Amino acid sequence: MAVLEMKHLKKDFDNTPVLKDINLTVNEGEVVSIIGPSGSGKTTLLRCATLLEKMDDGSLQYLDDTIAKSVNGKSVYENKKALRKATSYYGLVFQNFNLFPHYSVLKNITEAPILTQKRDKNEVNEQAMSLLSKMGLEDKADAFPGQLSGGQKQRVSIARALCMNPKILFFDEPTSALDPELTLEILAVIKKLAATNMTMVIVTHEMLFAKEVSDRMIFMDQGVVVEETTPENMFHSDNKRTQEFLGKYTDLL
Amino acid sequence: MSFLEICRQLLPGMGITLQIFFITLLFSIPLGLAIAIGRMSRFKIVSWIFRLYIDIMRGTPLMLQLLVVYFGPYYMFGINISSSYRGIAVMIAFSINYAAYFAEIYRAGINSIDKGQWEAAYILGYNKVQTFAKIILPQMKKRIIPPMTNEMVTLVKDTSLAFSIAYAEMFTEAKRIASAQTSMMPFVAAALFYFSFNAIISLLSNKVEKKLSYYD
Ligand SMILES: Nc1ncnc2c1ncn2[C@@H]1O[C@H](COP(=O)(O)OP(=O)(O)OP(=O)(O)O)[C@@H](O)[C@H]1O
Ligand SMILES: [Mg+2]
């Protein structure tokens, strides 16, 4: 079953097309990674999927819920309430974490489920502590984000997203603000999540990681999907642009 | 007249000065927030109206605004103004003037918070009001303390403008006693009062700022 379905997505910035007719379907339990050069529209695609940005044209659906449909070449979104509800389907892990600096680690994770999902406080606290211990951060529950390393911050932000029990989790270059050692730490966490059948879409420049963790890879360039296939095929692609982009990595594989 | 006696005579005026100060803050702090929100409205006309308001309040002398608020009802509508309206006019003029300054401080404070904070909150299901109250405001508070303190220090001194409509706050009284006694002492006492009051404000502001810095 498709958790996310985006069809014929178009998005312009200042009359410059940034996404041109993109289709993206993600099935339950699938890990899809998106690769491509800088400026190809990867972030914009995730931002459209997470409603941080509105599509100009195209449709968007989470499970059985239509969030936006295309009417006469324009995206028409559901009302505010429906969009609000839609946010509960997904989580997003930002490149720069965006933790709330004035909250403790625990409160960063627990406030939203309690406040916006109206869940039981004890149950949420328990889940948060169990997530923290899975992330090796149980002793940091009372720390503030400013006291953590980048890798620890990113683990907290992953825990924060997971505590909302999303159906799908988006990552936008979760490791590019981190040094190599901390990068490995976060990649290990994401691999563990993949093993639990979490549905994920990962934008990354870590090609080896993408190859290892993904069920499917998407190569984007200049606002279009150039190729969409298994990691195996992607790295042995006949497509010239794919080859060019992956050229510097294939030697490593 | 001894210095102590002068201070004693200035005491009721000091009370009134404090009253102007606190009542102005009481009204202008929340009013400023409403104005800031209006100023940041995505509806162009709304934001333009609030911007005009802020520009007028900041671009014309407070003393002039005070006179307009005090004499306006009589000059414009022929309403007889009683002397009890003096105090009210002072509070109104000060509140609407300071609200404009506070609004700009809030706006700068809100804009100084990273956009990512709004976005993270949105994804986590916070609505706008929740995001503002729980995520933005607490972070903004710390950043606006220094400019707010500046404004409060100015407000302490501006209370003396109330003399222009003969409202019996401390400075008006000091001037009266000074000319009656042909003495500088009332002015010295007034200066001491303003100075100490502002010293206390600075001290408190430092304390509050430290307290709000608990997280970094
Ligand atoms: N808010 C915006 N306003 C105007 N142009 C934008 C905006 N956001 C992105 N763009 C432009 O859209 C294009 C795609 O940007 P996007 O951030 O989606 O690329 P990306 O694939 O994520 O790149 P990177 O790998 O560097 O993160 C770029 O040309 C960028 O300059
Ligand atoms: Mg990007």
XYZ file of C-alpha atoms and ligand atoms in Angstrom:
501
model
C 0.000 0.000 0.000
C 1.255 3.480 -0.885
C 1.929 5.647 2.137
C 2.795 8.639 -0.029
C 1.719 9.376 -3.537
C 2.681 12.552 -5.386
C 1.725 12.935 -9.020
C 2.764 15.429 -11.676
C 4.260 17.760 -9.118
C 5.283 21.139 -10.499
C 6.866 23.919 -8.534
C 8.271 27.271 -9.620
C 10.288 29.783 -7.675
C 10.024 33.274 -9.167
C 8.857 31.834 -12.502
C 11.835 29.487 -12.649
C 10.704 25.865 -12.667
C 12.414 23.981 -9.863
C 10.345 20.792 -10.023
C 8.976 19.711 -13.397
C 6.421 16.959 -13.405
C 7.719 14.787 -10.575
C 6.028 11.547 -9.562
C 6.877 9.944 -6.264
C 5.225 6.931 -4.706
C 6.471 5.343 -1.515
C 5.046 2.071 -0.306
C 4.747 0.888 3.248
C 8.052 -0.321 4.651
C 10.030 1.011 1.717
C 13.244 2.980 1.996
C 13.683 5.383 -0.893
C 16.713 7.566 -1.235
C 16.957 10.613 -3.408
C 20.286 11.681 -4.832
C 21.276 14.407 -7.216
C 23.471 17.444 -7.628
C 23.042 20.609 -5.617
C 20.069 22.664 -6.747
C 18.327 19.743 -8.437
C 15.230 20.232 -6.264
C 15.582 17.479 -3.650
C 14.870 19.722 -0.690
C 12.014 21.416 -2.503
C 10.479 18.008 -3.191
C 10.605 17.069 0.510
C 9.245 20.472 1.476
C 6.298 19.994 -0.869
C 5.657 16.527 0.540
C 5.740 17.872 4.113
C 3.561 20.912 3.311
C 6.275 23.411 4.147
C 5.930 24.499 0.546
C 2.879 24.394 -1.697
C 2.999 22.772 -5.111
C 1.904 24.825 -8.084
C 0.444 21.793 -9.785
C 0.116 18.140 -8.906
C -1.593 15.923 -6.363
C -0.535 14.723 -2.943
C -1.959 11.840 -0.991
C -1.068 10.139 2.297
C -2.635 6.677 2.634
C -6.341 7.225 1.945
C -6.229 10.947 2.569
C -6.071 13.254 -0.411
C -4.224 16.384 0.667
C -4.130 18.165 -2.665
C -5.395 17.415 -6.109
C -4.710 18.899 -9.485
C -7.598 20.913 -10.900
C -7.169 22.649 -14.258
C -3.395 22.637 -13.976
C -3.320 23.927 -10.409
C -2.944 22.193 -7.068
C -5.987 22.606 -4.884
C -5.320 21.881 -1.224
C -7.756 20.640 1.365
C -8.816 22.981 4.159
C -6.533 23.933 7.039
C -7.934 21.311 9.339
C -7.227 18.527 6.870
C -3.694 19.794 6.318
C -3.187 19.863 10.059
C -4.320 16.278 10.276
C -1.994 15.367 7.405
C 1.046 16.429 9.422
C 0.421 13.483 11.723
C 1.241 11.073 8.889
C 4.824 12.156 8.488
C 7.917 13.317 10.283
C 10.829 15.323 8.955
C 14.428 15.278 10.104
C 16.197 18.495 9.161
C 19.787 18.917 8.172
C 20.304 21.442 10.966
C 18.133 19.600 13.528
C 15.852 22.522 14.460
C 15.569 21.348 18.029
C 13.882 23.736 20.445
C 16.833 25.187 22.378
C 14.799 26.291 25.406
C 13.433 22.817 26.064
C 15.228 19.888 27.610
C 15.883 16.906 25.366
C 12.938 15.065 26.907
C 10.547 17.983 26.483
C 11.665 18.439 22.878
C 10.416 14.917 22.262
C 7.338 14.771 24.475
C 5.638 18.128 24.114
C 4.223 17.618 20.634
C 2.652 14.181 21.256
C 1.064 15.471 24.459
C 0.021 18.859 23.107
C -0.887 18.199 19.501
C -1.800 14.501 19.571
C -3.446 14.767 22.995
C -1.794 11.576 24.131
C -1.332 10.414 27.696
C 1.615 12.071 29.381
C 2.969 8.950 31.049
C 2.697 6.878 27.939
C 4.510 9.548 25.906
C 7.238 9.914 28.526
C 7.779 6.167 28.520
C 8.017 6.043 24.755
C 10.398 9.001 24.716
C 12.683 7.407 27.293
C 12.698 4.139 25.407
C 13.560 5.991 22.168
C 16.325 7.859 23.961
C 17.810 4.672 25.284
C 17.679 3.130 21.810
C 19.622 6.188 20.654
C 22.090 5.784 23.527
C 20.976 9.057 25.046
C 19.089 8.033 28.175
C 21.462 10.076 30.330
C 20.801 13.213 28.254
C 17.057 13.470 28.923
C 17.488 16.564 31.078
C 20.216 18.210 29.009
C 19.516 21.159 26.738
C 20.246 20.912 23.002
C 23.020 23.487 23.364
C 24.929 21.006 25.512
C 24.915 18.225 22.908
C 27.198 17.348 20.025
C 25.831 17.550 16.480
C 25.405 13.793 16.312
C 23.544 13.737 19.612
C 21.324 16.593 18.451
C 20.461 14.722 15.295
C 19.637 11.592 17.282
C 17.330 13.654 19.483
C 15.637 15.107 16.439
C 15.120 11.597 15.052
C 13.677 10.512 18.401
C 11.428 13.577 18.378
C 10.104 12.647 14.954
C 9.638 8.974 15.902
C 7.730 9.773 19.081
C 4.914 11.125 16.883
C 4.530 7.588 15.455
C 4.666 8.793 11.840
C 3.702 6.542 8.967
C 6.614 7.895 6.971
C 9.796 9.688 7.886
C 11.630 12.146 5.644
C 15.299 12.972 6.035
C 16.893 15.949 4.305
C 20.641 15.400 4.311
C 20.604 14.328 7.955
C 24.374 14.084 8.126
C 25.683 16.965 6.072
C 26.084 19.232 9.102
C 28.146 16.531 10.846
C 31.776 15.490 10.718
C 32.585 12.004 9.326
C 32.587 10.186 12.631
C 29.228 11.599 13.725
C 27.910 10.911 10.240
C 28.533 7.188 10.728
C 26.733 7.371 14.049
C 23.581 8.798 12.422
C 23.739 6.463 9.434
C 23.826 3.535 11.846
C 20.681 4.843 13.525
C 18.888 5.142 10.181
C 19.974 1.650 9.168
C 18.507 0.314 12.402
C 15.266 2.090 11.599
C 15.252 0.544 8.130
C 15.539 -2.854 9.783
C 12.344 -2.140 11.743
C 10.482 -1.602 8.455
C 10.080 2.123 8.960
C 8.952 3.797 5.742
C 11.556 6.403 4.864
C 12.560 8.889 2.195
C 16.150 9.986 2.517
C 17.855 12.787 0.651
C 21.562 12.170 0.966
C 24.968 12.666 -0.547
C 26.241 9.511 1.189
C 26.203 7.196 -1.835
C 27.527 4.082 -0.139
C 24.985 4.463 2.606
C 22.183 5.064 0.106
C 23.171 1.973 -1.802
C 23.170 -0.120 1.324
C 19.981 1.101 2.973
C 17.609 1.769 0.071
C 15.087 -0.430 -1.633
C 14.860 2.123 -4.394
C 16.939 5.079 -5.479
C 15.890 8.186 -7.317
C 18.347 10.318 -9.212
C 17.153 13.895 -9.713
C 18.688 16.561 -11.879
C 17.375 20.004 -12.775
C 13.926 19.358 -11.409
C 13.241 16.045 -13.077
C 13.622 12.425 -12.060
C 16.335 11.155 -14.377
C 16.299 7.613 -13.129
C 14.440 5.597 -10.542
C 15.562 2.047 -9.884
C 17.181 -0.373 -7.451
C 20.547 0.625 -5.973
C 22.159 -2.183 -7.948
C 20.857 -0.892 -11.271
C 21.504 2.717 -10.362
C 25.180 2.078 -9.903
C 25.345 0.166 -13.194
C 23.190 2.617 -15.103
C 23.390 3.113 -18.862
C 22.143 6.651 -18.461
C 24.823 9.183 -19.231
C 23.792 11.756 -16.651
C 23.537 9.125 -13.944
C 26.951 7.797 -14.885
C 28.419 11.274 -14.811
C 26.976 12.006 -11.404
C 27.869 8.659 -9.895
C 31.189 8.459 -11.716
C 33.203 9.674 -8.824
C 31.543 7.155 -6.535
C 31.501 4.036 -8.688
C 35.258 3.728 -8.377
C 34.735 3.333 -4.671
C 32.252 0.514 -4.967
C 14.262 74.095 53.155
C 16.419 71.081 53.912
C 17.190 68.485 51.263
C 15.256 65.926 53.243
C 12.254 68.198 53.400
C 12.414 68.672 49.646
C 12.477 64.920 49.153
C 9.523 64.574 51.493
C 7.570 67.110 49.474
C 8.486 65.319 46.262
C 7.302 61.987 47.590
C 3.698 62.157 46.311
C 5.026 63.260 42.916
C 7.357 60.270 42.862
C 4.362 58.053 43.505
C 2.649 59.545 40.491
C 5.767 59.158 38.347
C 5.929 55.480 39.304
C 2.270 55.189 38.506
C 2.774 56.624 35.015
C 5.674 54.259 34.520
C 3.922 51.074 35.587
C 0.566 51.806 34.014
C 2.261 52.693 30.729
C 4.078 49.340 30.781
C 0.936 47.492 31.783
C -0.881 48.725 28.684
C 1.895 49.209 26.157
C 3.518 45.778 26.543
C 0.471 43.776 25.399
C -0.713 46.520 23.036
C 2.699 46.487 21.397
C 2.349 42.763 20.750
C -1.011 43.276 19.052
C 0.517 46.038 16.920
C 3.504 43.869 16.040
C 1.185 41.076 14.922
C -0.824 43.558 12.841
C 2.375 44.949 11.373
C 3.423 41.433 10.314
C 0.043 40.544 8.825
C 0.221 38.992 5.394
C -2.642 41.264 4.364
C -0.874 44.245 2.849
C -3.442 46.864 3.902
C -3.449 45.701 7.513
C 0.317 45.687 7.750
C 0.449 49.077 6.045
C -1.991 50.636 8.519
C 0.002 49.373 11.485
C 3.204 50.513 9.898
C 1.772 53.999 9.447
C 0.706 53.994 13.084
C 4.191 53.023 14.219
C 5.814 55.622 11.988
C 3.574 58.399 13.296
C 4.109 57.422 16.916
C 7.868 57.242 16.490
C 8.170 60.151 14.096
C 6.428 62.828 16.149
C 7.324 64.152 19.614
C 5.731 62.448 22.565
C 5.008 65.877 24.020
C 2.972 66.776 20.957
C 1.068 63.487 21.199
C 0.411 64.225 24.838
C -1.053 67.633 24.014
C -3.189 66.147 21.235
C -4.587 63.471 23.537
C -5.209 65.991 26.314
C -6.649 68.902 24.343
C -8.052 66.913 21.413
C -11.419 66.135 22.958
C -12.037 69.833 23.609
C -10.600 71.309 20.417
C -12.117 68.718 18.148
C -15.410 67.846 19.819
C -15.951 70.644 22.297
C -15.977 68.178 25.165
C -15.127 69.932 28.427
C -12.036 68.374 29.902
C -11.932 67.990 33.635
C -8.663 68.051 35.523
C -9.078 64.380 36.364
C -8.624 63.698 32.644
C -4.998 64.845 32.922
C -3.767 61.608 34.412
C -5.799 59.560 31.957
C -4.453 61.566 29.023
C -0.894 60.958 30.216
C -1.452 57.188 30.461
C -3.158 57.046 27.069
C -0.506 59.105 25.295
C 2.362 57.222 26.895
C 0.805 53.804 26.312
C 0.034 54.301 22.638
C 3.447 55.859 22.061
C 5.454 53.196 23.849
C 3.371 50.417 22.323
C 4.732 51.513 18.923
C 8.321 51.229 20.113
C 7.662 47.883 21.788
C 5.959 46.616 18.637
C 9.119 47.195 16.634
C 11.188 45.450 19.288
C 8.852 42.447 19.255
C 8.903 42.348 15.494
C 12.685 42.323 15.407
C 12.629 39.665 18.141
C 10.234 37.435 16.251
C 12.189 37.841 13.021
C 15.414 36.953 14.800
C 14.141 33.446 15.547
C 15.196 30.959 12.894
C 12.473 30.034 10.406
C 13.351 26.400 11.089
C 11.751 26.692 14.519
C 8.372 27.501 12.942
C 8.838 24.706 10.419
C 9.823 22.083 12.986
C 6.810 23.053 15.083
C 4.518 22.909 12.057
C 5.637 19.374 11.218
C 5.054 18.375 14.838
C 1.476 19.597 14.586
C 1.694 22.831 16.588
C -0.732 25.441 15.332
C 0.365 29.047 14.921
C -0.722 30.208 18.364
C 0.906 27.208 20.047
C 4.098 27.755 18.079
C 4.228 31.385 19.052
C 3.397 30.839 22.715
C 5.535 27.753 23.315
C 8.412 27.990 20.876
C 8.924 31.541 19.627
C 7.967 33.748 22.572
C 10.189 32.046 25.163
C 13.222 32.350 22.890
C 12.350 35.865 21.878
C 11.916 37.061 25.484
C 15.597 36.772 26.201
C 16.599 38.639 23.058
C 14.247 41.562 23.585
C 15.280 42.236 27.185
C 18.165 44.612 26.289
C 16.179 46.810 23.860
C 13.155 46.720 26.180
C 15.367 47.880 29.026
C 16.541 50.796 26.896
C 12.958 51.814 26.288
C 12.065 51.546 29.965
C 14.993 53.733 30.946
C 13.793 56.293 28.408
C 10.259 55.963 29.743
C 11.425 56.817 33.263
C 12.881 60.031 31.929
C 9.936 60.702 29.612
C 7.513 60.708 32.525
C 8.772 64.253 33.139
C 7.035 65.319 29.900
C 3.761 65.131 31.795
C 4.648 68.573 33.156
C 3.612 69.963 29.756
C -0.027 69.465 30.739
C 0.713 70.354 34.366
C 0.193 66.837 35.636
C 1.560 66.737 39.150
C 4.192 64.036 38.754
C 7.542 64.382 40.438
C 9.241 66.647 37.918
C 6.350 69.101 37.767
C 6.549 69.318 41.559
C 10.323 69.691 41.552
C 10.037 72.595 39.135
C 7.393 74.242 41.291
C 9.414 73.927 44.482
C 12.598 75.046 42.715
C 11.061 78.291 41.530
C 9.308 78.912 44.852
C 12.576 78.405 46.772
C 14.963 79.652 44.049
C 16.974 76.525 44.763
C 18.713 73.896 42.666
C 18.120 71.267 45.338
C 14.753 70.031 44.002
C 16.420 69.338 40.661
C 19.239 67.476 42.353
C 16.678 65.397 44.213
C 14.811 64.737 40.968
C 18.022 63.721 39.191
C 18.895 61.354 42.022
C 15.464 59.822 41.835
C 15.576 59.213 38.077
C 19.105 57.901 38.300
C 18.386 55.437 41.115
C 15.184 54.269 39.503
C 17.022 53.535 36.275
C 19.847 51.817 38.136
C 17.281 49.458 39.652
C 15.767 48.793 36.225
C 19.162 47.929 34.751
C 19.936 45.650 37.643
C 16.631 43.807 37.371
C 16.985 43.524 33.625
C 20.398 41.892 34.004
C 18.936 39.445 36.490
C 16.034 38.545 34.242
C 18.299 38.156 31.244
C 20.528 35.773 33.176
C 17.543 33.798 34.320
C 16.243 33.474 30.771
C 19.646 32.268 29.599
C 19.251 29.007 31.457
C 19.536 27.014 28.277
C 22.801 28.181 26.831
N 12.596 29.707 -1.242
C 13.187 29.739 -2.450
N 13.093 30.829 -3.245
C 13.658 30.863 -4.458
N 14.364 29.856 -4.979
C 14.500 28.741 -4.246
C 13.937 28.621 -2.945
N 14.237 27.407 -2.452
C 14.977 26.800 -3.392
N 15.143 27.583 -4.479
C 15.861 27.221 -5.698
O 15.315 26.007 -6.171
C 16.328 25.169 -6.687
C 16.291 23.821 -6.004
O 16.660 23.990 -4.662
P 16.701 22.801 -3.626
O 17.062 23.379 -2.318
O 15.444 22.046 -3.694
O 17.903 21.911 -4.182
P 18.607 20.649 -3.521
O 18.526 19.564 -4.531
O 18.028 20.366 -2.195
O 20.104 21.129 -3.399
P 21.193 20.781 -2.261
O 21.772 19.452 -2.609
O 22.204 21.876 -2.397
O 20.513 20.810 -0.947
C 17.649 25.900 -6.492
O 17.967 26.518 -7.714
C 17.327 26.934 -5.468
O 18.101 28.077 -5.643
Mg 18.786 20.440 -0.216
